[in-house]
mmCIF file of C-alpha atoms and ligand atoms in Angstrom:
data_model
loop_
_atom_site.group_PDB
_atom_site.id
_atom_site.type_symbol
_atom_site.label_atom_id
_atom_site.label_comp_id
_atom_site.label_asym_id
_atom_site.label_seq_id
_atom_site.Cartn_x
_atom_site.Cartn_y
_atom_site.Cartn_z
ATOM 1 C CA MET A 1 0.000 0.000 0.000
ATOM 2 C CA GLY A 2 1.392 3.461 -0.957
ATOM 3 C CA ALA A 3 1.891 6.413 1.397
ATOM 4 C CA LYS A 4 -1.358 8.108 2.434
ATOM 5 C CA GLU A 5 -2.090 11.322 0.510
ATOM 6 C CA PRO A 6 -1.963 14.382 2.809
ATOM 7 C CA THR A 7 -5.307 16.060 3.373
ATOM 8 C CA LEU A 8 -5.954 19.585 2.101
ATOM 9 C CA TRP A 9 -5.678 20.883 5.670
ATOM 10 C CA GLU A 10 -2.342 19.199 6.198
ATOM 11 C CA VAL A 11 -1.031 20.818 3.017
ATOM 12 C CA VAL A 12 -2.380 24.260 4.050
ATOM 13 C CA SER A 13 -0.860 23.940 7.499
ATOM 14 C CA LYS A 14 2.533 22.940 6.071
ATOM 15 C CA THR A 15 2.418 25.793 3.537
ATOM 16 C CA LEU A 16 1.591 28.453 6.138
ATOM 17 C CA ASP A 17 4.027 27.074 8.689
ATOM 18 C CA ARG A 18 6.718 29.571 7.762
ATOM 19 C CA PRO A 19 8.907 31.454 10.238
ATOM 20 C CA LEU A 20 9.370 35.157 9.414
ATOM 21 C CA LEU A 21 12.596 37.095 9.209
ATOM 22 C CA LEU A 22 11.256 40.536 10.100
ATOM 23 C CA VAL A 23 13.748 43.177 9.038
ATOM 24 C CA VAL A 24 12.812 46.566 10.509
ATOM 25 C CA SER A 25 14.645 49.747 9.518
ATOM 26 C CA ALA A 26 14.113 53.414 10.332
ATOM 27 C CA PRO A 27 16.229 56.522 10.682
ATOM 28 C CA SER A 28 17.582 56.933 14.186
ATOM 29 C CA GLY A 29 14.729 58.306 16.315
ATOM 30 C CA GLY A 30 12.093 56.926 13.918
ATOM 31 C CA GLY A 31 10.654 54.630 16.601
ATOM 32 C CA LYS A 32 12.057 51.169 15.768
ATOM 33 C CA THR A 33 13.060 50.385 19.334
ATOM 34 C CA THR A 34 9.715 51.536 20.738
ATOM 35 C CA LEU A 35 7.682 49.532 18.208
ATOM 36 C CA CYS A 36 9.896 46.420 18.298
ATOM 37 C CA THR A 37 9.873 46.375 22.113
ATOM 38 C CA ARG A 38 6.085 46.413 22.065
ATOM 39 C CA LEU A 39 5.972 43.632 19.481
ATOM 40 C CA ARG A 40 8.342 41.477 21.547
ATOM 41 C CA ALA A 41 6.270 42.086 24.675
ATOM 42 C CA GLU A 42 3.091 40.935 22.935
ATOM 43 C CA PHE A 43 4.770 38.057 21.070
ATOM 44 C CA PRO A 44 7.571 36.813 23.352
ATOM 45 C CA GLU A 45 8.082 33.778 21.107
ATOM 46 C CA ILE A 46 9.635 36.029 18.442
ATOM 47 C CA ALA A 47 13.426 35.729 18.661
ATOM 48 C CA TYR A 48 15.385 38.973 18.607
ATOM 49 C CA SER A 49 18.604 39.038 16.637
ATOM 50 C CA VAL A 50 21.218 40.607 18.929
ATOM 51 C CA SER A 51 23.660 42.504 16.706
ATOM 52 C CA CYS A 52 27.380 43.010 17.137
ATOM 53 C CA THR A 53 28.673 46.560 17.296
ATOM 54 C CA THR A 54 31.873 48.459 17.959
ATOM 55 C CA ARG A 55 30.003 51.355 19.587
ATOM 56 C CA ALA A 56 30.104 51.815 23.364
ATOM 57 C CA PRO A 57 27.055 50.801 25.468
ATOM 58 C CA ARG A 58 24.550 53.633 26.101
ATOM 59 C CA GLY A 59 22.566 54.218 29.276
ATOM 60 C CA THR A 60 21.298 50.921 30.690
ATOM 61 C CA GLU A 61 22.324 48.776 27.705
ATOM 62 C CA GLN A 62 23.695 45.358 28.646
ATOM 63 C CA GLN A 63 26.282 43.143 26.967
ATOM 64 C CA ASP A 64 24.666 40.331 24.918
ATOM 65 C CA VAL A 65 21.151 41.624 25.661
ATOM 66 C CA HIS A 66 20.992 44.807 23.609
ATOM 67 C CA TYR A 67 24.155 44.205 21.593
ATOM 68 C CA HIS A 68 27.274 42.067 21.550
ATOM 69 C CA PHE A 69 29.672 44.953 22.207
ATOM 70 C CA LEU A 70 32.978 44.131 20.495
ATOM 71 C CA SER A 71 36.333 45.865 20.109
ATOM 72 C CA PRO A 72 37.195 46.890 16.516
ATOM 73 C CA ASP A 73 39.698 43.980 16.364
ATOM 74 C CA GLU A 74 37.123 41.415 17.538
ATOM 75 C CA PHE A 75 34.599 42.739 15.017
ATOM 76 C CA GLU A 76 37.134 42.564 12.189
ATOM 77 C CA CYS A 77 38.071 39.015 13.174
ATOM 78 C CA ARG A 78 34.419 37.877 12.989
ATOM 79 C CA SER A 79 33.966 39.722 9.736
ATOM 80 C CA ARG A 80 36.954 37.936 8.159
ATOM 81 C CA SER A 81 35.675 34.575 9.324
ATOM 82 C CA GLY A 82 32.403 35.193 7.432
ATOM 83 C CA ALA A 83 30.306 35.224 10.609
ATOM 84 C CA PHE A 84 28.074 38.106 9.478
ATOM 85 C CA LEU A 85 24.901 37.755 7.437
ATOM 86 C CA GLU A 86 25.219 41.494 6.807
ATOM 87 C CA GLN A 87 27.318 44.310 8.168
ATOM 88 C CA ALA A 88 27.600 48.068 7.766
ATOM 89 C CA VAL A 89 29.180 51.198 9.140
ATOM 90 C CA VAL A 90 26.409 53.319 10.668
ATOM 91 C CA HIS A 91 27.030 56.765 12.170
ATOM 92 C CA GLY A 92 30.759 55.960 12.298
ATOM 93 C CA ASN A 93 30.494 52.574 14.088
ATOM 94 C CA ARG A 94 30.450 49.026 12.731
ATOM 95 C CA TYR A 95 27.329 46.881 13.140
ATOM 96 C CA GLY A 96 26.671 43.313 12.005
ATOM 97 C CA THR A 97 24.195 40.435 12.302
ATOM 98 C CA LEU A 98 25.533 36.994 13.201
ATOM 99 C CA ARG A 99 24.382 34.529 10.544
ATOM 100 C CA SER A 100 24.390 31.681 13.091
ATOM 101 C CA GLU A 101 21.876 33.399 15.405
ATOM 102 C CA VAL A 102 19.393 34.010 12.607
ATOM 103 C CA VAL A 103 19.684 30.615 10.912
ATOM 104 C CA THR A 104 19.479 28.684 14.200
ATOM 105 C CA ALA A 105 16.279 30.449 15.269
ATOM 106 C CA LEU A 106 14.595 30.212 11.847
ATOM 107 C CA SER A 107 15.539 26.536 11.516
ATOM 108 C CA ALA A 108 13.861 25.896 14.865
ATOM 109 C CA GLY A 109 10.691 27.504 13.452
ATOM 110 C CA HIS A 110 10.903 30.800 15.355
ATOM 111 C CA ASP A 111 10.169 34.199 13.834
ATOM 112 C CA VAL A 112 13.225 36.446 14.026
ATOM 113 C CA LEU A 113 13.102 40.216 14.475
ATOM 114 C CA MET A 114 16.024 42.324 13.254
ATOM 115 C CA ASP A 115 16.489 46.044 13.845
ATOM 116 C CA ILE A 116 19.088 47.010 11.248
ATOM 117 C CA ASP A 117 19.938 49.981 9.069
ATOM 118 C CA VAL A 118 19.071 50.457 5.392
ATOM 119 C CA GLN A 119 22.472 49.222 4.145
ATOM 120 C CA GLY A 120 22.146 45.939 6.044
ATOM 121 C CA ALA A 121 18.547 45.485 4.899
ATOM 122 C CA ALA A 122 19.651 46.025 1.284
ATOM 123 C CA GLN A 123 22.368 43.359 1.648
ATOM 124 C CA ILE A 124 19.891 40.759 2.893
ATOM 125 C CA ARG A 125 17.309 41.751 0.257
ATOM 126 C CA THR A 126 19.858 41.263 -2.513
ATOM 127 C CA ALA A 127 20.967 37.914 -1.066
ATOM 128 C CA VAL A 128 17.424 36.537 -0.842
ATOM 129 C CA GLN A 129 16.582 37.701 -4.371
ATOM 130 C CA VAL A 130 19.307 35.483 -5.835
ATOM 131 C CA ALA A 131 18.781 32.588 -3.401
ATOM 132 C CA PRO A 132 17.119 29.377 -4.672
ATOM 133 C CA ALA A 133 13.319 29.101 -4.389
ATOM 134 C CA GLY A 134 13.073 27.030 -1.220
ATOM 135 C CA ASP A 135 15.797 28.924 0.638
ATOM 136 C CA LEU A 136 14.954 29.443 4.323
ATOM 137 C CA LEU A 137 15.878 33.136 4.365
ATOM 138 C CA ARG A 138 14.132 33.842 1.070
ATOM 139 C CA ARG A 139 10.864 32.351 2.254
ATOM 140 C CA ALA A 140 11.106 34.114 5.613
ATOM 141 C CA PHE A 141 12.170 37.609 4.512
ATOM 142 C CA VAL A 142 9.750 40.483 5.255
ATOM 143 C CA ASP A 143 11.071 44.060 5.347
ATOM 144 C CA VAL A 144 9.441 47.058 7.010
ATOM 145 C CA PHE A 145 10.424 50.720 7.014
ATOM 146 C CA ILE A 146 9.329 53.002 9.862
ATOM 147 C CA LEU A 147 9.031 56.654 8.852
ATOM 148 C CA PRO A 148 8.643 59.572 11.271
ATOM 149 C CA PRO A 149 5.742 61.908 10.346
ATOM 150 C CA SER A 150 8.162 64.757 9.467
ATOM 151 C CA GLU A 151 11.786 65.851 9.828
ATOM 152 C CA ALA A 152 10.788 68.337 12.530
ATOM 153 C CA VAL A 153 9.165 65.569 14.601
ATOM 154 C CA LEU A 154 12.196 63.347 14.073
ATOM 155 C CA GLN A 155 14.448 66.087 15.449
ATOM 156 C CA GLN A 156 12.141 66.593 18.457
ATOM 157 C CA ARG A 157 12.124 62.850 19.207
ATOM 158 C CA LEU A 158 15.886 62.540 18.954
ATOM 159 C CA THR A 159 16.334 65.514 21.263
ATOM 160 C CA GLY A 160 13.544 64.373 23.621
ATOM 161 C CA ARG A 161 15.100 60.899 23.990
ATOM 162 C CA GLY A 162 17.929 62.687 25.784
ATOM 163 C CA GLU A 163 20.531 60.005 25.019
ATOM 164 C CA ASP A 164 22.715 61.669 22.414
ATOM 165 C CA ALA A 165 24.946 64.751 22.348
ATOM 166 C CA PRO A 166 23.862 67.613 19.994
ATOM 167 C CA GLU A 167 26.612 66.797 17.461
ATOM 168 C CA THR A 168 25.512 63.122 17.422
ATOM 169 C CA ILE A 169 21.917 64.218 16.820
ATOM 170 C CA ALA A 170 23.027 66.520 13.976
ATOM 171 C CA ARG A 171 24.907 63.638 12.340
ATOM 172 C CA ARG A 172 21.967 61.245 12.734
ATOM 173 C CA LEU A 173 19.593 63.801 11.187
ATOM 174 C CA GLN A 174 21.918 64.255 8.253
ATOM 175 C CA ASN A 175 22.036 60.480 7.678
ATOM 176 C CA ALA A 176 18.246 60.266 8.139
ATOM 177 C CA ARG A 177 17.514 62.010 4.810
ATOM 178 C CA ARG A 178 19.546 59.459 2.848
ATOM 179 C CA GLU A 179 18.019 56.568 4.813
ATOM 180 C CA MET A 180 14.431 57.788 4.350
ATOM 181 C CA ASP A 181 14.984 57.970 0.570
ATOM 182 C CA THR A 182 15.123 54.139 0.494
ATOM 183 C CA TRP A 183 11.538 53.615 1.743
ATOM 184 C CA ARG A 184 10.339 52.339 -1.657
ATOM 185 C CA ASP A 185 12.684 49.346 -1.436
ATOM 186 C CA TYR A 186 10.670 47.909 1.479
ATOM 187 C CA ARG A 187 7.573 45.739 1.277
ATOM 188 C CA TYR A 188 5.840 47.674 4.088
ATOM 189 C CA VAL A 189 6.048 51.296 5.237
ATOM 190 C CA ILE A 190 4.617 52.496 8.540
ATOM 191 C CA VAL A 191 4.349 56.221 9.297
ATOM 192 C CA ASN A 192 4.935 56.424 13.036
ATOM 193 C CA ASP A 193 2.793 59.416 14.010
ATOM 194 C CA ASP A 194 0.251 58.042 16.477
ATOM 195 C CA LEU A 195 2.066 55.250 18.334
ATOM 196 C CA ASP A 196 -0.982 53.009 18.843
ATOM 197 C CA LYS A 197 -1.910 53.239 15.167
ATOM 198 C CA ALA A 198 1.662 52.510 14.051
ATOM 199 C CA TYR A 199 1.880 49.546 16.417
ATOM 200 C CA GLY A 200 -1.472 48.240 15.164
ATOM 201 C CA GLN A 201 -0.094 48.288 11.624
ATOM 202 C CA LEU A 202 3.100 46.473 12.599
ATOM 203 C CA ARG A 203 1.144 43.835 14.508
ATOM 204 C CA SER A 204 -1.288 43.369 11.605
ATOM 205 C CA LEU A 205 1.413 42.873 9.041
ATOM 206 C CA VAL A 206 3.073 40.200 11.166
ATOM 207 C CA LEU A 207 -0.228 38.349 11.540
ATOM 208 C CA THR A 208 -1.002 38.765 7.831
ATOM 209 C CA GLU A 209 2.384 37.429 6.727
ATOM 210 C CA HIS A 210 1.591 34.276 8.688
ATOM 211 C CA ILE A 211 -1.492 33.609 6.557
ATOM 212 C CA LYS A 212 0.140 34.508 3.241
ATOM 213 C CA VAL A 213 0.280 31.836 0.547
ATOM 214 C CA LEU A 214 3.653 32.022 -1.178
ATOM 215 C CA SER A 215 4.091 30.982 -4.776
ATOM 216 C CA ASP A 216 6.048 27.795 -5.440
ATOM 217 C CA LYS A 217 8.968 30.054 -6.215
ATOM 218 C CA GLY A 218 8.879 31.511 -2.706
ATOM 219 C CA CYS A 219 8.577 35.157 -1.786
ATOM 220 C CA CYS A 220 10.824 37.377 -3.829
ATOM 221 C CA PRO A 221 10.972 41.035 -2.740
ATOM 222 C CA GLY A 222 11.252 43.574 -5.519
ATOM 223 C CA SER A 223 9.728 41.236 -8.085
ATOM 224 C CA ASP A 224 6.247 40.297 -9.246
ATOM 225 C CA LEU A 225 6.344 37.356 -6.856
ATOM 226 C CA ARG A 226 5.271 39.491 -3.915
HETATM 227 P P1 ADP B 1 14.821 54.402 17.187
HETATM 228 O O1 ADP B 1 14.967 53.095 17.888
HETATM 229 O O2 ADP B 1 14.289 54.246 15.796
HETATM 230 O O3 ADP B 1 16.093 55.223 17.198
HETATM 231 P P2 ADP B 1 13.098 55.149 19.447
HETATM 232 O O4 ADP B 1 12.142 54.014 19.519
HETATM 233 O O5 ADP B 1 14.192 55.203 20.462
HETATM 234 O O6 ADP B 1 13.708 55.280 17.958
HETATM 235 O O7 ADP B 1 12.221 56.467 19.492
HETATM 236 C C1 ADP B 1 12.828 57.754 19.594
HETATM 237 C C2 ADP B 1 12.070 58.593 20.637
HETATM 238 O O8 ADP B 1 10.774 58.896 20.129
HETATM 239 C C3 ADP B 1 11.865 57.860 21.969
HETATM 240 O O9 ADP B 1 12.014 58.811 23.014
HETATM 241 C C4 ADP B 1 10.421 57.359 21.872
HETATM 242 O O10 ADP B 1 9.815 57.254 23.142
HETATM 243 C C5 ADP B 1 9.758 58.433 21.026
HETATM 244 N N1 ADP B 1 8.674 57.929 20.177
HETATM 245 C C6 ADP B 1 8.669 56.837 19.372
HETATM 246 N N2 ADP B 1 7.517 56.717 18.699
HETATM 247 C C7 ADP B 1 6.745 57.760 19.084
HETATM 248 C C8 ADP B 1 5.411 58.213 18.735
HETATM 249 N N3 ADP B 1 4.650 57.584 17.852
HETATM 250 N N4 ADP B 1 4.951 59.334 19.329
HETATM 251 C C9 ADP B 1 5.716 60.016 20.213
HETATM 252 N N5 ADP B 1 6.973 59.655 20.589
HETATM 253 C C10 ADP B 1 7.477 58.551 20.029
HETATM 254 P P1 5GP B 2 21.978 52.468 17.680
HETATM 255 O O1 5GP B 2 23.455 52.704 17.813
HETATM 256 O O2 5GP B 2 21.178 53.733 17.843
HETATM 257 O O3 5GP B 2 21.494 51.323 18.534
HETATM 258 O O4 5GP B 2 21.738 51.988 16.174
HETATM 259 C C1 5GP B 2 22.175 52.796 15.127
HETATM 260 C C2 5GP B 2 21.716 52.187 13.811
HETATM 261 O O5 5GP B 2 22.380 50.935 13.610
HETATM 262 C C3 5GP B 2 20.224 51.892 13.743
HETATM 263 O O6 5GP B 2 19.778 52.345 12.453
HETATM 264 C C4 5GP B 2 20.147 50.394 13.838
HETATM 265 O O7 5GP B 2 19.022 49.899 13.132
HETATM 266 C C5 5GP B 2 21.421 50.009 13.140
HETATM 267 N N1 5GP B 2 21.849 48.650 13.469
HETATM 268 C C6 5GP B 2 21.773 47.992 14.656
HETATM 269 N N2 5GP B 2 22.241 46.746 14.541
HETATM 270 C C7 5GP B 2 22.612 46.599 13.243
HETATM 271 C C8 5GP B 2 23.148 45.512 12.493
HETATM 272 O O8 5GP B 2 23.396 44.398 12.979
HETATM 273 N N3 5GP B 2 23.391 45.744 11.177
HETATM 274 C C9 5GP B 2 23.142 46.928 10.582
HETATM 275 N N4 5GP B 2 23.403 47.034 9.274
HETATM 276 N N5 5GP B 2 22.630 47.972 11.251
HETATM 277 C C10 5GP B 2 22.361 47.807 12.570
#
């Protein structure tokens, strides 16, 4: 006797059973941390990708919780060994995502949340576009850009956060214009004016991605496969 045919519901369940790689970018002060913290509080099963950085810890930030804080030599060593899925220099410091952390969590079926800059998001987007159809990262990839409602509000929020010196804020604002110009490259854009509304949109898109039927070719950002 041959193997039993799977039922329609078994096929649907297998098709939708897809962990997400949620890549969230925004200019500094755009509200990524606020929105991602809320998402992680509501959905604690989502794994957070802890990045490596050469910048010094700020405020109450803890080693291996907020970042893996590395010396420039340690970062370079990991970079040479191919440990990073993506890496970039942002506001004068190096940042990178450990490939092992992301792949391990996705392989175990967990959604993974990444808060990375536009350069890093572009690197992953390019990699998944050329990856084979069934590739884990390609199927999982979902990118979201958080936009502040205006430049004036962005400046107020950066100043109001009270964590950065005026020259750091000036530099971040300057970079923000270039970063915000990339919003069209993302699958989703959220304008973070009213916080509850913006969070509702982020939450909805996560839930919606979990009921999305992908084509046999997988999800391919930037193409007609979306
Ligand atoms: P990012 O992580 O993108 O740099 P943050 O999440 O730290 O940005 O937000 C920057 C500042 O703006 C914080 O002080 C935060 O509390 C505030 N903020 C974020 N979103 C909103 C919002 N919708 N309305 C008012 N203030 C906000
Ligand atoms: P901050 O120093 O304020 O925590 O982060 C500065 C910028 O670096 C933010 O835009 C943040 O999204 C980005 N960033 C944090 N981790 C990474 C990472 O692993 N890779 C890249 N490319 N950017 C990151």
